[in-house]
Short mmCIF file of C-alpha atoms and ligand atoms in Angstrom, two decimals:
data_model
loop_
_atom_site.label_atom_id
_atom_site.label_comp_id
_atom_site.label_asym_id
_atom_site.label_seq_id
_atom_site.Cartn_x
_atom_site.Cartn_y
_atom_site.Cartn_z
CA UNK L 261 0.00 0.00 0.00
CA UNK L 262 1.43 3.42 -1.15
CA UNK L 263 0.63 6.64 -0.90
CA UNK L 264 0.95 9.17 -4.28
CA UNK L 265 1.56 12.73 -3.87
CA UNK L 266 0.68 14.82 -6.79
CA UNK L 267 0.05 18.43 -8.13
CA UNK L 268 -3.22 18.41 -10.24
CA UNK L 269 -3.42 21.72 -12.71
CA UNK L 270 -6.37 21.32 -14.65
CA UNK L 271 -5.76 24.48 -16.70
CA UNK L 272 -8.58 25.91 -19.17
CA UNK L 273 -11.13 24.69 -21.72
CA UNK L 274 -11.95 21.06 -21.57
CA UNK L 275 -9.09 20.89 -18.83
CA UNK L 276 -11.04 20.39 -15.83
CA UNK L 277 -13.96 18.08 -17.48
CA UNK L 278 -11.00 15.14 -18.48
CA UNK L 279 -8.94 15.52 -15.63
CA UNK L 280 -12.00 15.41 -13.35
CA UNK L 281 -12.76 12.14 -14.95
CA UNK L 282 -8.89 11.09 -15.00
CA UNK L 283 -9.30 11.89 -10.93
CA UNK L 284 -12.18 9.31 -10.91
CA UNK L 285 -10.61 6.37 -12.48
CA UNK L 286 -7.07 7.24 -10.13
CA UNK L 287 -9.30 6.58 -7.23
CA UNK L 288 -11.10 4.06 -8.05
CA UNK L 289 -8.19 1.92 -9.35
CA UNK L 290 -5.95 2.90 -6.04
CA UNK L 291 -8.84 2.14 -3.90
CA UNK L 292 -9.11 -1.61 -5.22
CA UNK L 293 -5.53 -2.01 -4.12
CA UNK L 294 -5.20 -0.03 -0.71
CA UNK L 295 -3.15 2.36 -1.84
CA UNK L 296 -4.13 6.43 -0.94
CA UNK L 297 -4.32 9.74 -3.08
CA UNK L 298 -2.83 13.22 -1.96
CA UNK L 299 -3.11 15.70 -4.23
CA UNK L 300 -4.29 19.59 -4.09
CA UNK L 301 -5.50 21.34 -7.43
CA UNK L 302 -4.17 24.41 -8.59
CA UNK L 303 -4.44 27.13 -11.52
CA UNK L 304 -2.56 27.17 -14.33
CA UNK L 305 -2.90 29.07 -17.17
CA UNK L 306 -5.59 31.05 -18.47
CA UNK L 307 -7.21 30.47 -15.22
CA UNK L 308 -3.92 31.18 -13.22
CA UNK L 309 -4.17 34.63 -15.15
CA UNK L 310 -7.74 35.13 -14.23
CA UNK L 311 -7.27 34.57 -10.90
CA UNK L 312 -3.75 35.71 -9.88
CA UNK L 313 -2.43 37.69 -13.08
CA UNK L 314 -0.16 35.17 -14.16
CA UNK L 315 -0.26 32.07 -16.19
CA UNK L 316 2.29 30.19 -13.76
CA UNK L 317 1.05 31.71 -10.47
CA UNK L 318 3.60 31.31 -7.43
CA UNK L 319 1.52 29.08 -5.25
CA UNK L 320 0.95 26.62 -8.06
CA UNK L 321 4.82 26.25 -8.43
CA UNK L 322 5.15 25.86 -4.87
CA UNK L 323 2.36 23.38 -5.19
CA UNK L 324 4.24 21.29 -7.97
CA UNK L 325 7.60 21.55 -5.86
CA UNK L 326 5.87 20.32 -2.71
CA UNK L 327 4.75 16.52 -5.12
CA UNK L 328 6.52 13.55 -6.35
CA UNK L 329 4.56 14.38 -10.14
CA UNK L 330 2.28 16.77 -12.43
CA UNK L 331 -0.91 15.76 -13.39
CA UNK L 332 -1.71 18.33 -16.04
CA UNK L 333 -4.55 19.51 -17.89
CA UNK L 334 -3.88 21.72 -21.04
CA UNK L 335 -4.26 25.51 -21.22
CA UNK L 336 -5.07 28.64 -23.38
CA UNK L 337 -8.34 29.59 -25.10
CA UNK L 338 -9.66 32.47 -27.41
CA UNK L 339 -10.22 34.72 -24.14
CA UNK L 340 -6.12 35.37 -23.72
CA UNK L 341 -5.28 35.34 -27.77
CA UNK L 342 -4.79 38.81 -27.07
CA UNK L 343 -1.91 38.87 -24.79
CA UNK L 344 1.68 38.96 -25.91
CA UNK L 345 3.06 36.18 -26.91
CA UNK L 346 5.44 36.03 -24.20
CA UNK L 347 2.60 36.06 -21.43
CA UNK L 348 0.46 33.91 -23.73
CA UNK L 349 -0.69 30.71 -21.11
CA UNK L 350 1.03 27.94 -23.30
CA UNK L 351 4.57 29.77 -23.27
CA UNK L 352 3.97 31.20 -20.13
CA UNK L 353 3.23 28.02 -18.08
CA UNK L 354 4.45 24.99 -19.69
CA UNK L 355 7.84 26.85 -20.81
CA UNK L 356 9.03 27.69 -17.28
CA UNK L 357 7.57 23.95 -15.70
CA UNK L 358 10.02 22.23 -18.18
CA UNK L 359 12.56 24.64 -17.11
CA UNK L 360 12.12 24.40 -13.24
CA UNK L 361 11.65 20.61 -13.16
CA UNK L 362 14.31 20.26 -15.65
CA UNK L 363 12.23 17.99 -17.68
CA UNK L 364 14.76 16.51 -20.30
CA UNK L 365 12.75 13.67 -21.73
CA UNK L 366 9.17 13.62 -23.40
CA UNK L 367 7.67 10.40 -23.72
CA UNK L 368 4.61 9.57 -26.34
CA UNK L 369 3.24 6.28 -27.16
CA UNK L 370 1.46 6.22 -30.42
CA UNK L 371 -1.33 4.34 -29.61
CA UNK L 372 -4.18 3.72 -31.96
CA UNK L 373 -6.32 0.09 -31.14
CA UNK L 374 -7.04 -2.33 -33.90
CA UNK L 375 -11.31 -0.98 -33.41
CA UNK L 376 -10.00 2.08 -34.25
CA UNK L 377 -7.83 2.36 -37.04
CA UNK L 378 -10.97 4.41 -38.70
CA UNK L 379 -9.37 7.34 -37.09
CA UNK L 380 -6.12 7.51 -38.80
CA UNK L 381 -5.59 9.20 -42.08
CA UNK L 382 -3.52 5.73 -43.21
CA UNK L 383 -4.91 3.46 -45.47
CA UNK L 384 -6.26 0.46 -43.10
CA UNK L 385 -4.02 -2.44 -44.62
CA UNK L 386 -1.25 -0.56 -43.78
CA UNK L 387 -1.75 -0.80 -39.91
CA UNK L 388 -4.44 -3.79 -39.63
CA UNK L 389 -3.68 -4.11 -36.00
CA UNK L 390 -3.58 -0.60 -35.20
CA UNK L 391 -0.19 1.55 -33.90
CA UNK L 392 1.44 0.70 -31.11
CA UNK L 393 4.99 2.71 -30.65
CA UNK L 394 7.02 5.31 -28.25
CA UNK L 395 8.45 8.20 -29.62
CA UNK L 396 11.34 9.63 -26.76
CA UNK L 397 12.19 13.05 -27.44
CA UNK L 398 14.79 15.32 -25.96
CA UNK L 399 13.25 18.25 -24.35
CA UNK L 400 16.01 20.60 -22.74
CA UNK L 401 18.43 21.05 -25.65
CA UNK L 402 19.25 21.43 -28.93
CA UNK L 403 18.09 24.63 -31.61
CA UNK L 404 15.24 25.49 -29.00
CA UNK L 405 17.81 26.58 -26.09
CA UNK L 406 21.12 27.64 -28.36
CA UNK L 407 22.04 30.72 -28.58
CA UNK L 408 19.63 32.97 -30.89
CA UNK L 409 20.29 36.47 -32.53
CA UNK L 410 19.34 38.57 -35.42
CA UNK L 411 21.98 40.66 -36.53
CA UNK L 412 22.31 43.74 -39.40
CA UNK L 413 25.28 42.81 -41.43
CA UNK L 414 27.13 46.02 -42.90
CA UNK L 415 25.81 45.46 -46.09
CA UNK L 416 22.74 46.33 -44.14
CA UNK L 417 21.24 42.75 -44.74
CA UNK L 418 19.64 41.53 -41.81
CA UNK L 419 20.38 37.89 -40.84
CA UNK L 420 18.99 35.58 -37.87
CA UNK L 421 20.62 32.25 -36.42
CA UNK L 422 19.22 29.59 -33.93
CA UNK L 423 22.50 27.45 -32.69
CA UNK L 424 21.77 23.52 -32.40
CA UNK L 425 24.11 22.24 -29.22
CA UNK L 426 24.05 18.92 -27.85
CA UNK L 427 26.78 17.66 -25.21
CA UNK L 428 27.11 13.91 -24.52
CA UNK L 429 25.49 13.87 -21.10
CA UNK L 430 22.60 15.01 -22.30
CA UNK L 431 22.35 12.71 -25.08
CA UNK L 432 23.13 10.07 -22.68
CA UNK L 433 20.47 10.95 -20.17
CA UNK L 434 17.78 10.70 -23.15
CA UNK L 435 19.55 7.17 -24.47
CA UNK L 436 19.51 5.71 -21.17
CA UNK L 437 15.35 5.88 -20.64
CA UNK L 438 15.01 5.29 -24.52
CA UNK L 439 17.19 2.01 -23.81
CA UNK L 440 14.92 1.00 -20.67
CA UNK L 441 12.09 2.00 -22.29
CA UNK L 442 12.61 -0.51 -25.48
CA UNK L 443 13.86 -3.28 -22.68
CA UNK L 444 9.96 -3.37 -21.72
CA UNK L 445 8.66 -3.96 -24.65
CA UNK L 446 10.23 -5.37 -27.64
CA UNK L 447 13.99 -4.65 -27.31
CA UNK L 448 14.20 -2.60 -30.46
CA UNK L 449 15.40 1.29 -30.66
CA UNK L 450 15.82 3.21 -33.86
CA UNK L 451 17.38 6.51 -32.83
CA UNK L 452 16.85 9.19 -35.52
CA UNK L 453 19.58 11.85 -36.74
CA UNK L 454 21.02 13.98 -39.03
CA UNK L 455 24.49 12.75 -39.36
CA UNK L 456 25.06 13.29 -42.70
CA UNK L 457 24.72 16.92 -41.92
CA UNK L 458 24.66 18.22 -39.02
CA UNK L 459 27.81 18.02 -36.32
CA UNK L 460 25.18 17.77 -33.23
CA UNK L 461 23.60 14.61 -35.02
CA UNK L 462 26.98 13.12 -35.47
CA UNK L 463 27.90 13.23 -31.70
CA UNK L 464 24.90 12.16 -31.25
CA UNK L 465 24.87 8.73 -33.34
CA UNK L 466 27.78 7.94 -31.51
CA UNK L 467 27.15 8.76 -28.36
CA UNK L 468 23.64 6.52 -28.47
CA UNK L 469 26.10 4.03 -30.28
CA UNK L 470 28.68 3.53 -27.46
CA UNK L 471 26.42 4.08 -24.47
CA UNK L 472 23.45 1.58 -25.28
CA UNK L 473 25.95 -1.08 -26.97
CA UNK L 474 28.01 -1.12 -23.73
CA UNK L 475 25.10 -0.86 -21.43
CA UNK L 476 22.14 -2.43 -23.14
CA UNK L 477 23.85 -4.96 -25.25
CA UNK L 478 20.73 -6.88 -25.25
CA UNK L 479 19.12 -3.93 -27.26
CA UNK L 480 18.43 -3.84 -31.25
CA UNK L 481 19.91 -0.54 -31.89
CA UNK L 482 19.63 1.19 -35.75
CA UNK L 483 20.07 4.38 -37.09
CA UNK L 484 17.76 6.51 -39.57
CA UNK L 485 17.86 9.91 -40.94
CA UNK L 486 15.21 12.06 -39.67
CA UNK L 487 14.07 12.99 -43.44
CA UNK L 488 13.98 9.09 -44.03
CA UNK L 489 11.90 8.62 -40.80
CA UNK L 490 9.51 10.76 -41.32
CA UNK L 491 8.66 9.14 -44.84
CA UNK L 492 8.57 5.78 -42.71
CA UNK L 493 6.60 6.96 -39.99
CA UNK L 494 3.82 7.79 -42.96
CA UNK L 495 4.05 4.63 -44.43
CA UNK L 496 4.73 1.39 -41.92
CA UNK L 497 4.83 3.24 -38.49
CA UNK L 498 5.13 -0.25 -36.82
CA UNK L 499 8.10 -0.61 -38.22
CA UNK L 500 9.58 1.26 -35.31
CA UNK L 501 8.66 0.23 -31.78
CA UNK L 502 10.80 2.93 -30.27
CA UNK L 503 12.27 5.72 -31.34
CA UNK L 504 14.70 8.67 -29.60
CA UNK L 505 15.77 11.98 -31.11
CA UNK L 506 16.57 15.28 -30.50
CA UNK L 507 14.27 18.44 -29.65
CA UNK L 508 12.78 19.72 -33.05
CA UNK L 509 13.31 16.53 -34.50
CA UNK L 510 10.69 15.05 -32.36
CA UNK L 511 8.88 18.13 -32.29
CA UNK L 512 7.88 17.55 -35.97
CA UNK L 513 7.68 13.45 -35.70
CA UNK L 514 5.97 13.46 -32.63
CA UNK L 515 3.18 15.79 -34.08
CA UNK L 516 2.71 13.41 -37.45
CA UNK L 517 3.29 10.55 -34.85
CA UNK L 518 -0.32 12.06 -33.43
CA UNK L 519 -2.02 12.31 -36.83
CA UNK L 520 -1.23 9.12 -37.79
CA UNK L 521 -2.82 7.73 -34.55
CA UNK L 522 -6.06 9.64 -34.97
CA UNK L 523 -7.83 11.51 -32.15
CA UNK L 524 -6.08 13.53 -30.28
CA UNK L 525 -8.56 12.77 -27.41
CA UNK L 526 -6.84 9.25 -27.08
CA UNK L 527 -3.05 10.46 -26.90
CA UNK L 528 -1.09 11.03 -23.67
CA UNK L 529 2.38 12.43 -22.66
CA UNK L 530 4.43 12.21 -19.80
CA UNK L 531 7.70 14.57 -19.70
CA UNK L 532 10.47 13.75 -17.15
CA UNK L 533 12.72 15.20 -15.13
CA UNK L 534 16.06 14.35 -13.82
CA UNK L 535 15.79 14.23 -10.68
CA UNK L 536 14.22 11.31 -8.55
CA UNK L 537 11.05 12.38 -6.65
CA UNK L 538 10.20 11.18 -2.88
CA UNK L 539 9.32 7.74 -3.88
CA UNK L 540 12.49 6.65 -5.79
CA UNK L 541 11.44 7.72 -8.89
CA UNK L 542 11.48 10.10 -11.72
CA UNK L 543 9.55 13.66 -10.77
CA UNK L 544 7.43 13.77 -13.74
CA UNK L 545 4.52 16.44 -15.78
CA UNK L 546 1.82 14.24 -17.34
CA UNK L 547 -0.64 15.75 -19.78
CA UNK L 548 -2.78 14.80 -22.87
CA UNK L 549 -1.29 15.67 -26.28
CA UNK L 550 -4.19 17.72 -27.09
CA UNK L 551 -5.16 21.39 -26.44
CA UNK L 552 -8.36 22.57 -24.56
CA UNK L 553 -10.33 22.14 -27.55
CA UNK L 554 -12.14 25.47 -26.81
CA UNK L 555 -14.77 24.38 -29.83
CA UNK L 556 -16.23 21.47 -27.51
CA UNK L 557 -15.42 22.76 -24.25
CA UNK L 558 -17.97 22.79 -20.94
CA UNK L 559 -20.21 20.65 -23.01
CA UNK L 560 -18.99 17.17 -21.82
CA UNK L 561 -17.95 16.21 -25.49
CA UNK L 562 -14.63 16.03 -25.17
CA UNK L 563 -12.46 12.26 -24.87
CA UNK L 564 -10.90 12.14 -21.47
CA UNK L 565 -9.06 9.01 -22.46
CA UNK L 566 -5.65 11.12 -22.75
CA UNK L 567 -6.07 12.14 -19.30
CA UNK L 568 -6.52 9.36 -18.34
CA UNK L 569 -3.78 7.36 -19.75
CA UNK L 570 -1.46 10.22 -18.88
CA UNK L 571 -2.43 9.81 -15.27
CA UNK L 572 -1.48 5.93 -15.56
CA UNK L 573 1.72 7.31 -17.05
CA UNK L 574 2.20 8.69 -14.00
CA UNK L 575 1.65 5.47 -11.63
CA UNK L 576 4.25 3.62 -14.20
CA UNK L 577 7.25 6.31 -14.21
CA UNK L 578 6.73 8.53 -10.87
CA UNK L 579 5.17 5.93 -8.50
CA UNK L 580 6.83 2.68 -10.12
CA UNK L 581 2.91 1.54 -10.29
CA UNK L 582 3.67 -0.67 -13.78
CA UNK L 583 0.85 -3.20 -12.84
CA UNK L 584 -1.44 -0.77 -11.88
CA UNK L 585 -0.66 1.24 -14.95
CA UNK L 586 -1.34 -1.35 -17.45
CA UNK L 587 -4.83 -1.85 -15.20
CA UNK L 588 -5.96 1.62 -15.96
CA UNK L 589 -4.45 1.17 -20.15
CA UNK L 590 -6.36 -1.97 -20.09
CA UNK L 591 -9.67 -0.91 -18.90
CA UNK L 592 -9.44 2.39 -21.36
CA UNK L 593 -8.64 -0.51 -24.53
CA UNK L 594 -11.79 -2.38 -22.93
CA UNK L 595 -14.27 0.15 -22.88
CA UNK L 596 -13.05 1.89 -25.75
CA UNK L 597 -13.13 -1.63 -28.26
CA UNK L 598 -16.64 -2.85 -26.51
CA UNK L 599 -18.24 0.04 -28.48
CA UNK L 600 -17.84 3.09 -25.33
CA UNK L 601 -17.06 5.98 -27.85
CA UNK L 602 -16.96 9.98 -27.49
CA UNK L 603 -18.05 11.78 -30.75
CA UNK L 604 -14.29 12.09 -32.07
CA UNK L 605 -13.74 8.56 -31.80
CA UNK L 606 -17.40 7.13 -32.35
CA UNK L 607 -17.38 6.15 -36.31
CA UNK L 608 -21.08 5.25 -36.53
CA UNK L 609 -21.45 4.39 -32.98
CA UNK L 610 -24.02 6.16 -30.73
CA UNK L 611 -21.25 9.04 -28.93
CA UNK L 612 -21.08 9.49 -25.08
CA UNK L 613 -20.00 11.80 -23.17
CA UNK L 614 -16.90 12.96 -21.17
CA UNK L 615 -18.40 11.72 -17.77
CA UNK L 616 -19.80 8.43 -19.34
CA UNK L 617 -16.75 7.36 -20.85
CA UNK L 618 -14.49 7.96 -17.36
CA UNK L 619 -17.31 5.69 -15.85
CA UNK L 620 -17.13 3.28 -18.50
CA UNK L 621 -13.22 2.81 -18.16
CA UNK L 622 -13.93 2.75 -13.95
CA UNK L 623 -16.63 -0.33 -14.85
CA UNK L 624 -14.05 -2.05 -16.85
CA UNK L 625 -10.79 -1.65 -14.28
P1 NAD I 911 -6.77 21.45 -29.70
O1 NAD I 911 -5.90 20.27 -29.52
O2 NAD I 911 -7.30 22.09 -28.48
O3 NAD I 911 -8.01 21.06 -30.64
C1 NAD I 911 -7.84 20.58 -31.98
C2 NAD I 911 -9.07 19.72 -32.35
O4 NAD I 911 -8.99 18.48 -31.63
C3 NAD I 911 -10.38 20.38 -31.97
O5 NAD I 911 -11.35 20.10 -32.93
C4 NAD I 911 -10.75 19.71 -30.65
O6 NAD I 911 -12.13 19.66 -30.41
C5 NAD I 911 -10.15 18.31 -30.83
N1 NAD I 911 -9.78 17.72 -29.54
C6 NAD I 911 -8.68 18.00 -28.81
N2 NAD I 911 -8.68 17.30 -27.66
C7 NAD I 911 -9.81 16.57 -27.69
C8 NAD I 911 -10.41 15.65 -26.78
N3 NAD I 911 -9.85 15.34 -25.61
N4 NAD I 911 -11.59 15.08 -27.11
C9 NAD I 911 -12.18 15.37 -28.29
N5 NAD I 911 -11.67 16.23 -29.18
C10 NAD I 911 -10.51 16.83 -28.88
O7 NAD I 911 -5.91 22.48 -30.56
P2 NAD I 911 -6.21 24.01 -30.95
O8 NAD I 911 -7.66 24.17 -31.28
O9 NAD I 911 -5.18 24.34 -31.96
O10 NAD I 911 -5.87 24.82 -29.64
C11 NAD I 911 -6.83 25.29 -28.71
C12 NAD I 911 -6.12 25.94 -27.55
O11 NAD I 911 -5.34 24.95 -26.86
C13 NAD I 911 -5.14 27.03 -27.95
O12 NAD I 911 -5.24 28.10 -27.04
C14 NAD I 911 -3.79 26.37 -27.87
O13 NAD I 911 -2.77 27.29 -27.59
C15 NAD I 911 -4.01 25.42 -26.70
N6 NAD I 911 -3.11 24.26 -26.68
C16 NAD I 911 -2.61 23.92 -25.46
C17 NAD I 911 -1.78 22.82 -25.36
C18 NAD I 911 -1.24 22.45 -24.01
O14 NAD I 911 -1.72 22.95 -23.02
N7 NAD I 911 -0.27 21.56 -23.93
C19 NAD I 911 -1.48 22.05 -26.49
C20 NAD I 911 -2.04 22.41 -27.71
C21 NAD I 911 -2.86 23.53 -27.80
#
């Protein structure tokens, strides 16, 4: 029996409708096994800004530095378009998390179930048993964090540069979980690059070369150009089981990772830091892939199946809850496949909504 301690920031839109449900299905799957919530809720976001005048108000980061994880909504919405960008809630909230939790290493499965493959934009004998894959992404480094200026030259031209840096700890750090990561399922890694370009992508290869070869020998390493991948990704995405890569790299192939897999209602996201949390683990912000989906929001529409399955990505990684994890995945595949389908995911079935889906998945745990 176990106690988790977690930060839950619902944020804006259909934030607070999913991750009430996600809340639901937590407790009831913890309850069946002894173990105890402890968790406060707190604004982020458009709300944060409504409330306190900021999108990442102070007691909310106190909040999230007081828990072992994140348990996060999504944020933003029409009503703070206007703002600067800089104080927009997206930049202004999830920016500085990564930053103070140091959160080096997104994780996304790309998930789509066999019942489902309606969804994606593939042709259906191309995945007839659906998508199952991980795409590990670094999240602290590379062209998003080098050095940036724009510059007039003295032929009065004006010229901009981004600098890409990678050093090897931080590509070992990434190769390390990617390693573990492929250990639990198949045993296969493709890590993605641009070495026949790019200086940063050559360290990079070897780095991931040496490091998993001397300390995951059991582990099917290959390489593949990220131009390459990105064709493969569109046309046998199974072909990979996991993959790691660099910031913008995964950026881009994590976003046609999600189109590929269909709804965005059914894709989750964990993000994880480096440091271990009071249980022995990773300190961790979960969150859906989507946005708050302002055009169905309030209306209990939306698919809280992301928040959901983020929130069992949190058992797995910051509470070392695997079993209990694949519980929660399990009864979401269940309810989902029996027929249990919001509108973005219902394909001719009879949609329910937000709050009868999270009590579907609790009747199937
Ligand atoms: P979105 O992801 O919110 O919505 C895109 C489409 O997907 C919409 O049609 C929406 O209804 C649908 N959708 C998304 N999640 C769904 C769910 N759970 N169930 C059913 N349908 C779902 O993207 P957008 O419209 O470009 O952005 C809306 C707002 O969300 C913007 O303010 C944007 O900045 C913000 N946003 C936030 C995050 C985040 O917090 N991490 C991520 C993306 C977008």
């Amino acid at each position: 029996m176990a106690n988790f301690k977690f930060a839950v920031l619902p944020g804006d839109g259909i934030g607070p409708e999913v991750m009430d449900e996600a809340l639901k299905v937590l407790k009831a799957a913890c309850d069946a096994e002894g173990h105890t919530l402890e968790y406060s809720v707190y604004e982020v976001g458009g709300a944060g800004i409504d409330k306190f005048g900021k999108a990442l108000p102070e007691s909310t980061l106190e909040g999230c530095r007081a828990a072992d994880a994140i348990l996060f909504g999504s944020v933003g919405g029409p009503k703070w378009e206007h703002l600067p960008p800089k104080e927009q809630p997206e930049r202004a909230a999830l920016l500085p998390l990564r930053k103070a939790f140091k959160l080096f290493a997104n994780i996304r499965p790309g998930l789509l179930y066999a019942d489902l493959t309606d969804a994606s934009p593939l042709k259906k004998e191309r995945i007839p048993n659906g998508i199952d894959i991980v795409c590990m992404r670094e999240l602290t480094g590379g062209i998003y964090f080098g050095e940036k200026k724009t510059e007039t030259l003295p032929d009065g031209r004006i010229q901009a540069s981004d600098t890409m840096c990678y050093r090897t700890d931080e590509i070992i750090r990434i190769a390390d979980l990617a390693a573990r990561t492929a250990m639990k399922r198949s045993g296969k890694l493709c890590s993605i690059d641009k070495a026949n370009v790019l200086e940063t992508s050559v360290l990079w290869r070897k780095t991931v070369t040496e490091y998993v070869s001397k300390n995951y020998p059991q582990v099917e390493l290959r390489h593949m150009y990220v131009d390459n991948a990105a064709m493969q990704l569109a046309r046998d995405p199974n072909q990979f089981d996991v993959f790691v890569t660099e910031n913008m790299f995964g950026d881009i192939l994590s976003d046609e990772m999600a189109v590929i897999c269909g709804s965005l209602g059914m894709l989750c996201s964990a993000s994880l830091g480096e440091a271990e949390n009071g249980c022995g683990h990773k300190f961790g912000l979960y969150e859906p892939a989507g946005g708050t989906a302002p055009d169905i929001a309030g209306k209990n529409l939306a698919n809280p199946c992301a928040q959901i399955l983020s929130a069992a990505m949190m058992l797995r990684y910051s509470f070392g809850q695997d079993a209990l994890a694949s519980r929660i995945e399990s009864a979401v595949k269940k309810a989902v496949c029996g027929g249990v389908r919001t509108a973005d995911i219902a394909f001719g079935k009879t949609p329910v909504g937000t709050k009868q889906m999270g009590q579907a998945v609790i009747e199937n745990l």
